[in-house]
Coordinates of C-alpha atoms and ligand atoms in Angstrom, one line a residue:
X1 CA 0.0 0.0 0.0
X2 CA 1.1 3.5 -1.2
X3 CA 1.3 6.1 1.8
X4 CA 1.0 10.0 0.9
X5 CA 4.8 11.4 1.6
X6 CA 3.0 14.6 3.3
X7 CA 0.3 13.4 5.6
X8 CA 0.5 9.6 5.4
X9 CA -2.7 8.7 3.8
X10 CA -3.4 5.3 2.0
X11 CA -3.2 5.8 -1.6
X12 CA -4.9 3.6 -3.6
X13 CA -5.3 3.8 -7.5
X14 CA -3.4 6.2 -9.5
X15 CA -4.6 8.9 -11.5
X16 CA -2.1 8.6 -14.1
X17 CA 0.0 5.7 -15.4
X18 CA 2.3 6.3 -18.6
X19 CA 1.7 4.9 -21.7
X20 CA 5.4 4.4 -22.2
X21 CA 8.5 4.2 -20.9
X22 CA 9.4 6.8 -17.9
X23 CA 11.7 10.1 -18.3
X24 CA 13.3 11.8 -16.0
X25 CA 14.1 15.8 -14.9
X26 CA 17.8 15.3 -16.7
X27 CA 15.6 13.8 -20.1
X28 CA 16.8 10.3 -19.6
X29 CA 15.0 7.5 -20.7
X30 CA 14.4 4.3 -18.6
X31 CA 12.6 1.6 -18.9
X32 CA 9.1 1.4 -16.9
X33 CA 6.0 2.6 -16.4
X34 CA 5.6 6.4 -14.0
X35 CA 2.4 5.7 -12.1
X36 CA 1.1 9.0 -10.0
X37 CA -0.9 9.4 -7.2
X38 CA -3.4 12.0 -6.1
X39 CA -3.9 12.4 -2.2
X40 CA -7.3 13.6 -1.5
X41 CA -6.9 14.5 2.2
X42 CA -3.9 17.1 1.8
X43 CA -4.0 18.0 -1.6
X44 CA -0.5 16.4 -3.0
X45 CA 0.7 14.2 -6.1
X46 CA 2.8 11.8 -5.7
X47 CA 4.9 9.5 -8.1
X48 CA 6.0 5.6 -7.5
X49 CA 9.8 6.6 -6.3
X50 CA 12.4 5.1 -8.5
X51 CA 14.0 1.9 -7.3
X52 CA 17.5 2.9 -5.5
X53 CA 16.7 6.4 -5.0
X54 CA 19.8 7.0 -3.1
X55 CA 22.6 5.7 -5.0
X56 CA 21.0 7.0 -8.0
X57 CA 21.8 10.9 -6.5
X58 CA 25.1 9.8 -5.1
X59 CA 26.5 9.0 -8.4
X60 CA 24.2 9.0 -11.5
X61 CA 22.0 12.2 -10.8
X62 CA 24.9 14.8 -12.8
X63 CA 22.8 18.3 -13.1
X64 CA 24.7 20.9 -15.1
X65 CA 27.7 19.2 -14.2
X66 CA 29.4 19.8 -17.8
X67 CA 31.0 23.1 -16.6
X68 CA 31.2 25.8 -14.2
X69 CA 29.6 28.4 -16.0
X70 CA 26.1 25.7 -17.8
X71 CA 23.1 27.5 -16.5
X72 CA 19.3 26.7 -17.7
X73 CA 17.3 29.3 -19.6
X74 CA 14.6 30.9 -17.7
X75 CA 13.6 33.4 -20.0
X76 CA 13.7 35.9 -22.7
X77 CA 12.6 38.8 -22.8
X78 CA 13.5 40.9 -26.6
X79 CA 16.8 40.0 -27.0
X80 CA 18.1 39.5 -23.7
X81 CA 18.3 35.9 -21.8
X82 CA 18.0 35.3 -18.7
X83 CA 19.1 32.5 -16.4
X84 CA 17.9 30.4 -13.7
X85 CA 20.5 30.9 -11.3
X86 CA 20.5 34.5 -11.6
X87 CA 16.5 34.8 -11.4
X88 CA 16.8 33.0 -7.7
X89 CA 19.6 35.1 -6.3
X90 CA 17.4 38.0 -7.7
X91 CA 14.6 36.9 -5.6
X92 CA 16.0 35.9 -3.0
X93 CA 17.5 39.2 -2.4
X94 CA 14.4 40.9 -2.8
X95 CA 11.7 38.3 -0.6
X96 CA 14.7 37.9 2.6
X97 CA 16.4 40.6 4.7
X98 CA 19.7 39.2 5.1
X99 CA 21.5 40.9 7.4
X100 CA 25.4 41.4 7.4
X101 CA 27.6 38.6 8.6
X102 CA 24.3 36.1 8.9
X103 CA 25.2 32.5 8.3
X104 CA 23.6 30.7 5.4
X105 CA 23.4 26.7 4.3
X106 CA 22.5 25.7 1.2
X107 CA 20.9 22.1 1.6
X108 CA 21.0 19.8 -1.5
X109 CA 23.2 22.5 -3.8
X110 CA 24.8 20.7 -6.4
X111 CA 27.3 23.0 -7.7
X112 CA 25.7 25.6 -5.1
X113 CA 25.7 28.0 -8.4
X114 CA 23.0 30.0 -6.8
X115 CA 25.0 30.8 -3.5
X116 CA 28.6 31.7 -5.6
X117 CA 26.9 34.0 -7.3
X118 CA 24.9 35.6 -4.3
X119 CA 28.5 35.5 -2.7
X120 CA 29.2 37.7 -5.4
X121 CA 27.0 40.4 -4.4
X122 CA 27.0 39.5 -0.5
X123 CA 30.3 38.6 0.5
X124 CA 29.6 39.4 3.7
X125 CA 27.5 35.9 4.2
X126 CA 29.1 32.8 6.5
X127 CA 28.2 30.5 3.4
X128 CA 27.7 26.5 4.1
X129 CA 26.9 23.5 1.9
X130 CA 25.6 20.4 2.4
X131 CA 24.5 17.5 -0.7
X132 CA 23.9 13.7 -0.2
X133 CA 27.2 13.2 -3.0
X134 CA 30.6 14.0 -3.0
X135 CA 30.4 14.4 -6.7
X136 CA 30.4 18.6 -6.4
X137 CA 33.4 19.2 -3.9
X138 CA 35.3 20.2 -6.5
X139 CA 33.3 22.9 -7.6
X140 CA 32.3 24.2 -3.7
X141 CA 36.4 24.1 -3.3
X142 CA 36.6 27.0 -5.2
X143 CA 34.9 29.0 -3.1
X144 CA 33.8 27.2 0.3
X145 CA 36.3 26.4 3.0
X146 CA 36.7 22.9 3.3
X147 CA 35.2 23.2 7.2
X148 CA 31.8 24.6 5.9
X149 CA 31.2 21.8 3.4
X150 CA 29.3 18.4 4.2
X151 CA 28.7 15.5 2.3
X152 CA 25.8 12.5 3.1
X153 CA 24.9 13.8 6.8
X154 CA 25.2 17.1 8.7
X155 CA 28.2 17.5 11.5
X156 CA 26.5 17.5 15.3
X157 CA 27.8 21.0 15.7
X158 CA 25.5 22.3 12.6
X159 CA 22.6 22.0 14.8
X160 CA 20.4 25.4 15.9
X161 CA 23.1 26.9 13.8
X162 CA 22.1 28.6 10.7
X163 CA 20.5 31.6 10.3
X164 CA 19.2 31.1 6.7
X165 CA 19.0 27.8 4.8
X166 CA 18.2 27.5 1.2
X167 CA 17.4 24.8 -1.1
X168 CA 16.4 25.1 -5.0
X169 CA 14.8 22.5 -6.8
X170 CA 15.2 19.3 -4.2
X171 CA 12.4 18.6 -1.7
X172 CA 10.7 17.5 -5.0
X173 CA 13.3 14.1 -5.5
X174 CA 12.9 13.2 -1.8
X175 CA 11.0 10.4 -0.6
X176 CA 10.7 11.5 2.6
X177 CA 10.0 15.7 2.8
X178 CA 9.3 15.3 6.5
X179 CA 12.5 14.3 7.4
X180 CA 14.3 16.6 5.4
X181 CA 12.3 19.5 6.7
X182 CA 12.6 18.1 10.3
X183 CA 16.5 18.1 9.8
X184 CA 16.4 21.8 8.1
X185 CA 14.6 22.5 11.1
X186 CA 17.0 21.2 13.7
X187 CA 19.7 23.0 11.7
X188 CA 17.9 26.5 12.0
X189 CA 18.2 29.5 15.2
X190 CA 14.7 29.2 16.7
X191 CA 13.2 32.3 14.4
X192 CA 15.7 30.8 11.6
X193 CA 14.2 30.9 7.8
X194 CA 13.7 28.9 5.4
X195 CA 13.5 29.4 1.7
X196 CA 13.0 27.2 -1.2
X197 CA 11.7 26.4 -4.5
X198 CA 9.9 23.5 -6.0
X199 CA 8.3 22.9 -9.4
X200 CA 4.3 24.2 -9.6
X201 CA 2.9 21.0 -11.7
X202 CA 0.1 23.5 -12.0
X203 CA 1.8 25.8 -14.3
X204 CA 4.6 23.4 -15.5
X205 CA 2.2 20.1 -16.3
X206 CA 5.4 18.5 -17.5
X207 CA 6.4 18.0 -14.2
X208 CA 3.2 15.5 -13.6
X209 CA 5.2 13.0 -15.4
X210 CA 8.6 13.1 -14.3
X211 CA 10.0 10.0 -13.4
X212 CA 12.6 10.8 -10.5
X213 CA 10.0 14.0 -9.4
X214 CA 8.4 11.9 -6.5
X215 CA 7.0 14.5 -5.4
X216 CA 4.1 17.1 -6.8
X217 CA 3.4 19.6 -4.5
X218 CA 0.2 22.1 -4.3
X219 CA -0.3 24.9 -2.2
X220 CA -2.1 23.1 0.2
X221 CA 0.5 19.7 0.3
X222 CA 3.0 22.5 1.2
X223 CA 1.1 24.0 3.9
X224 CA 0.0 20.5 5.3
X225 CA 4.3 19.7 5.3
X226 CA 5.3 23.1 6.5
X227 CA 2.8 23.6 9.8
X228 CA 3.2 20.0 10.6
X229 CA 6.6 20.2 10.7
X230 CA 7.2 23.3 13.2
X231 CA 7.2 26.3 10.6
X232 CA 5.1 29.4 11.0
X233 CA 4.8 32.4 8.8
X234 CA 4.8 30.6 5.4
X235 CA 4.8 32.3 2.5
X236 CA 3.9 30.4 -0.7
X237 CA 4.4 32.7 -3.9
X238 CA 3.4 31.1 -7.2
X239 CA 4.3 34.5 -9.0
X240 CA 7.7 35.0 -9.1
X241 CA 9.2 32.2 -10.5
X242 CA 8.2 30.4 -13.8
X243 CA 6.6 26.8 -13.1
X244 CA 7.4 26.6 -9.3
X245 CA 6.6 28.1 -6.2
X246 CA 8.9 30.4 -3.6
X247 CA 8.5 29.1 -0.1
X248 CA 9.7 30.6 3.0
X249 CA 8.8 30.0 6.4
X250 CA 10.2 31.1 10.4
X251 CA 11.4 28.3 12.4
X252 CA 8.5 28.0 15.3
X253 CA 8.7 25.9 18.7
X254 CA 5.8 23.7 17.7
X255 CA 3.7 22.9 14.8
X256 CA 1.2 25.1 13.7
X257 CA -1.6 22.3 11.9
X258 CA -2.4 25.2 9.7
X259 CA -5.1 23.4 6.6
X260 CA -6.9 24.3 3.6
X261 CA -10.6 23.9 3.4
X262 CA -12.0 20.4 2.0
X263 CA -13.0 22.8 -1.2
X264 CA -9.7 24.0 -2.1
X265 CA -8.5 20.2 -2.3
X266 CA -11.4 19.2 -4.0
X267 CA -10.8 21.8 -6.4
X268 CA -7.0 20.7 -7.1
X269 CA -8.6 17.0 -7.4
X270 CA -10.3 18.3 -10.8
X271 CA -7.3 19.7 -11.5
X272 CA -4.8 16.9 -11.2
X273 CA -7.9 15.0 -13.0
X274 CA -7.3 17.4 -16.1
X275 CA -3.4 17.5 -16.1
X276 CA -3.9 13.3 -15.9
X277 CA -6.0 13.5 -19.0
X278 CA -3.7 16.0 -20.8
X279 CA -1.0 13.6 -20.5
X280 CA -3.1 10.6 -21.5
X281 CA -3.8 12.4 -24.8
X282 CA -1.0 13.8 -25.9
X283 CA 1.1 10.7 -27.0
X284 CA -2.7 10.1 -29.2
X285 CA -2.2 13.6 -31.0
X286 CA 1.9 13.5 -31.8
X287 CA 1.2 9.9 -33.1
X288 CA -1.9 11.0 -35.0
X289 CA -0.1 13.8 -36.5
X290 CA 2.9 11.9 -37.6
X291 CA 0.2 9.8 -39.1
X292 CA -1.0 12.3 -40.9
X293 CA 2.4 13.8 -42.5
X294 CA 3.6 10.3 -42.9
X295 CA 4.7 11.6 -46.6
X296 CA 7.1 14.2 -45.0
X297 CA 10.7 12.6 -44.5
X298 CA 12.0 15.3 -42.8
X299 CA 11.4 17.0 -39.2
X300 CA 13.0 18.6 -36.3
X301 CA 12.0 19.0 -32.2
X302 CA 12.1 22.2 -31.0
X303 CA 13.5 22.4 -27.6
X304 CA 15.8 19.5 -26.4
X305 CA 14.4 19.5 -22.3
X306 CA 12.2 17.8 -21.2
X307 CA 8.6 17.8 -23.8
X308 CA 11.4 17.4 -26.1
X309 CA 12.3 14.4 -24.9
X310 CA 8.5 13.3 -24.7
X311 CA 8.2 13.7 -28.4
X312 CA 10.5 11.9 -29.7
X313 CA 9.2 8.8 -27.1
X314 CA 6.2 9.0 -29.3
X315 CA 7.1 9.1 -32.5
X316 CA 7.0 6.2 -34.5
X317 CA 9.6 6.8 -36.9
X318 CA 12.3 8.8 -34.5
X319 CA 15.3 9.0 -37.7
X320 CA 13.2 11.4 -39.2
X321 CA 14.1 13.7 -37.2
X322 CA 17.1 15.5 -38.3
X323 CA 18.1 17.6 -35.1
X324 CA 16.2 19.3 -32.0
X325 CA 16.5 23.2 -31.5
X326 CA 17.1 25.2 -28.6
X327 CA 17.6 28.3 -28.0
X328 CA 19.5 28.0 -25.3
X329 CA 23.5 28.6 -26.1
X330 CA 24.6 26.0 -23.4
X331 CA 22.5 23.2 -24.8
X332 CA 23.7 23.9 -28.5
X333 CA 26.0 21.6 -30.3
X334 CA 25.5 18.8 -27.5
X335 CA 23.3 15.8 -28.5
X336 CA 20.2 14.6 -27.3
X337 CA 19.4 10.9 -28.1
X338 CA 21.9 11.1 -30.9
X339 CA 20.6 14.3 -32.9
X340 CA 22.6 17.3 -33.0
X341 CA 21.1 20.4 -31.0
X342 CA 21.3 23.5 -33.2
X343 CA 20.6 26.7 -32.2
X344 CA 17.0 28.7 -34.4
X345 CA 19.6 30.6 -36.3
X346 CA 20.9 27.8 -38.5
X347 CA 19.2 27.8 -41.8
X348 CA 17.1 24.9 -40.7
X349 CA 15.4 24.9 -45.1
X350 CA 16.4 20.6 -44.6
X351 CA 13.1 20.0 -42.4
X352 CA 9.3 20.5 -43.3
X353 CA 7.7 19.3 -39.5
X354 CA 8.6 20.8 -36.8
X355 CA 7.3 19.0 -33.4
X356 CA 7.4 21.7 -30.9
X357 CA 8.5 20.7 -27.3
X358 CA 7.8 23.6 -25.0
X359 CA 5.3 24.1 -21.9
X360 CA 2.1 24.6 -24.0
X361 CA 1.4 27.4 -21.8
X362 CA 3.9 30.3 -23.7
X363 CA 4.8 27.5 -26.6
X364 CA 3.2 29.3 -29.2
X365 CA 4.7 32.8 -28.4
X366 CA 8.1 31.5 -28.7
X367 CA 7.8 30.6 -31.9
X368 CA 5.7 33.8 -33.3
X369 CA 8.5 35.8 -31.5
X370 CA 11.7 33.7 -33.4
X371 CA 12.6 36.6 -36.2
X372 CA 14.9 33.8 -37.4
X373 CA 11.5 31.8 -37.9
X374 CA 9.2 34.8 -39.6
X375 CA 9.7 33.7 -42.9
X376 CA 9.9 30.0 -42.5
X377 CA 6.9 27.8 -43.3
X378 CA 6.9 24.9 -41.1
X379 CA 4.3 22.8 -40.7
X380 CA 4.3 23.1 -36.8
X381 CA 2.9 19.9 -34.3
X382 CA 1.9 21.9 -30.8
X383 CA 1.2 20.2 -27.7
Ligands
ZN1 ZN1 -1.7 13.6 1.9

């Protein structure tokens, strides 16, 4: 029997099984079926954890580990681009009073690209990192003294320590969020804070169907998780950050049991409903409409992340596509599943379909704003 990760619920059918094989948040493909779960009590979704969990982020989990400087596009906005890493030290800045000299861990950090470059602007900081590999040391060596790095567990003397603690983009991959929030807790000064982000499957429906995403969270999942665990004061923004939600919170003495009503979850169960049959669907219209240009030889993917990825599962007939496209300058001339990745500017007159893999939410304005594109006529597959 399935328990919800939040509020320990029986879960029994899920709302969503995959009609083929599973992909993950780095667009790898393995083998298996992603089955999700919707818990009607506290509002989350939930996805079947990969087998090995653990080893799997010890040592094959490699995020933008190419290079120091390999960033993910946020956004663009005329001609400029903007980055992810520079967007959350942006808001950070602007949602948390830091004052001078306060200490600051940042829990799960990879590369801890966020804190160097927040370093950069707030040197003053006592900066620590913690991640359950020792696949990034070399990158926190260049700017973290070795006795303010931690690797697997957290030193004794950590505890009631930090005045900040930060964590992009990981509560999502854990198995267990109480436990990690219990142990950011411990690590906190009573009145501590915490801040976060995690994906919004509500604005970023690819995330329903991650594979190694076990967890989907809602606003009310992360209020269930937060007052549980001894946070008051939490702040959920679903504003300021592209497909995911900003969460901060004070370290309290006890928990809170702040809820949503019964209709807010009830609302989010239609929801998860719709983003179930959206998935369910989609593999039905990029197979239909391969059917339906099945005298075109030529075609390209626009966008090698992860609806990208999702495409090309679908296809039938995957070696006529030539390339993917992305306009992302760190992703170009790389390969995804053998194709080249070229950037919109290449003269791309060799292709006739192109399958467009972006959130179907801004999808269509990024290709009407290409100027590359104007005068190209594609026949174009949208989600
Ligand atoms: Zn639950």
């Amino acid at each position: 029997m399935i328990q919800c990760n939040i509020c320990s619920e029986q879960l029994s059918n899920p709302v969503f099984i995959s009609p083929g094989k599973s992909i993950t948040s780095l667009c790898e493909i393995l083998p298996g079926k992603t089955e999700v779960y919707f818990c009607g009590n506290c509002g989350h979704v939930q996805t079947l954890a990969l087998e090995n969990i653990e080893s799997y982020y010890d040592t094959d989990y490699k995020i933008l580990i190419d290079s120091e400087e390999e960033d993910q596009l946020y956004q663009v906005i005329g001609d400029k681009k903007i980055f992810r890493f520079d967007h959350q030290v942006n808001m950070l800045l602007e949602k948390l009073k830091l004052p001078s000299g306060a200490s600051i861990l940042d829990f799960g950090c990879a590369k801890a690209t966020t804190l160097k470059k927040l370093l950069t602007v707030r040197n003053d900081l006592d900066a620590y990192v913690f991640d359950v590999s020792k696949m990034y040391i070399p990158f926190w060596d260049k700017f973290i003294p070795k006795q303010n790095q931690a690797t697997y567990t957290t030193p004794a003397e950590w505890n009631g320590k930090f005045d900040f603690i930060q964590s992009f983009f990981v509560m999502e991959h854990v198995a267990k969020p109480n436990e990690m929030l219990d142990q950011v807790h411990s690590l906190l000064k009573t009145g501590g804070q915490i801040y976060f982000i995690v994906p919004n499957v509500s604005t970023n429906i690819a995330d329903f169907v991650v594979a190694d995403h076990v967890n989907h969270f809602s606003r009310c999942s992360l209020l269930h998780l937060f007052s549980s665990v001894g946070f008051t004061d939490v702040s959920i923004d679903d504003q300021s950050h592209n497909g995911a939600f900003i969460v901060y919170a004070r370290k309290s003495a006890s928990s809170t049991g702040v809820r949503c009503n019964s209709a807010e979850v009830g609302f989010y169960s239609a929801k998860v409903k719709d983003m179930a049959n959206f998935w369910n669907t989609l593999s039905q219209k990029i197979i239909s409409f391969e059917n339906e240009n099945k005298y075109i030889s030529t075609a390209a993917i626009y966008g090698s992340g992860f609806y990208g990825t999702f495409i090309s599962t679908c296809l039938r007939d995957f070696d006529k596509v030539k390339y993917f496209v992305d306009n992302n300058p760190f992703r170009q001339g790389k390969e995804l599943l053998g194709k080249p990745v070229v950037s919109p500017a290449d003269p791309g007159n060799d292709v006739e379909i192109v399958y467009v893999g972006l959130n179907p939410n801004f999808a269509k304005r990024t290709i009407e704003a290409l100027s590359e594109w104007k005068s190209r006529n594609y026949k174009y597959c949208f989600l």
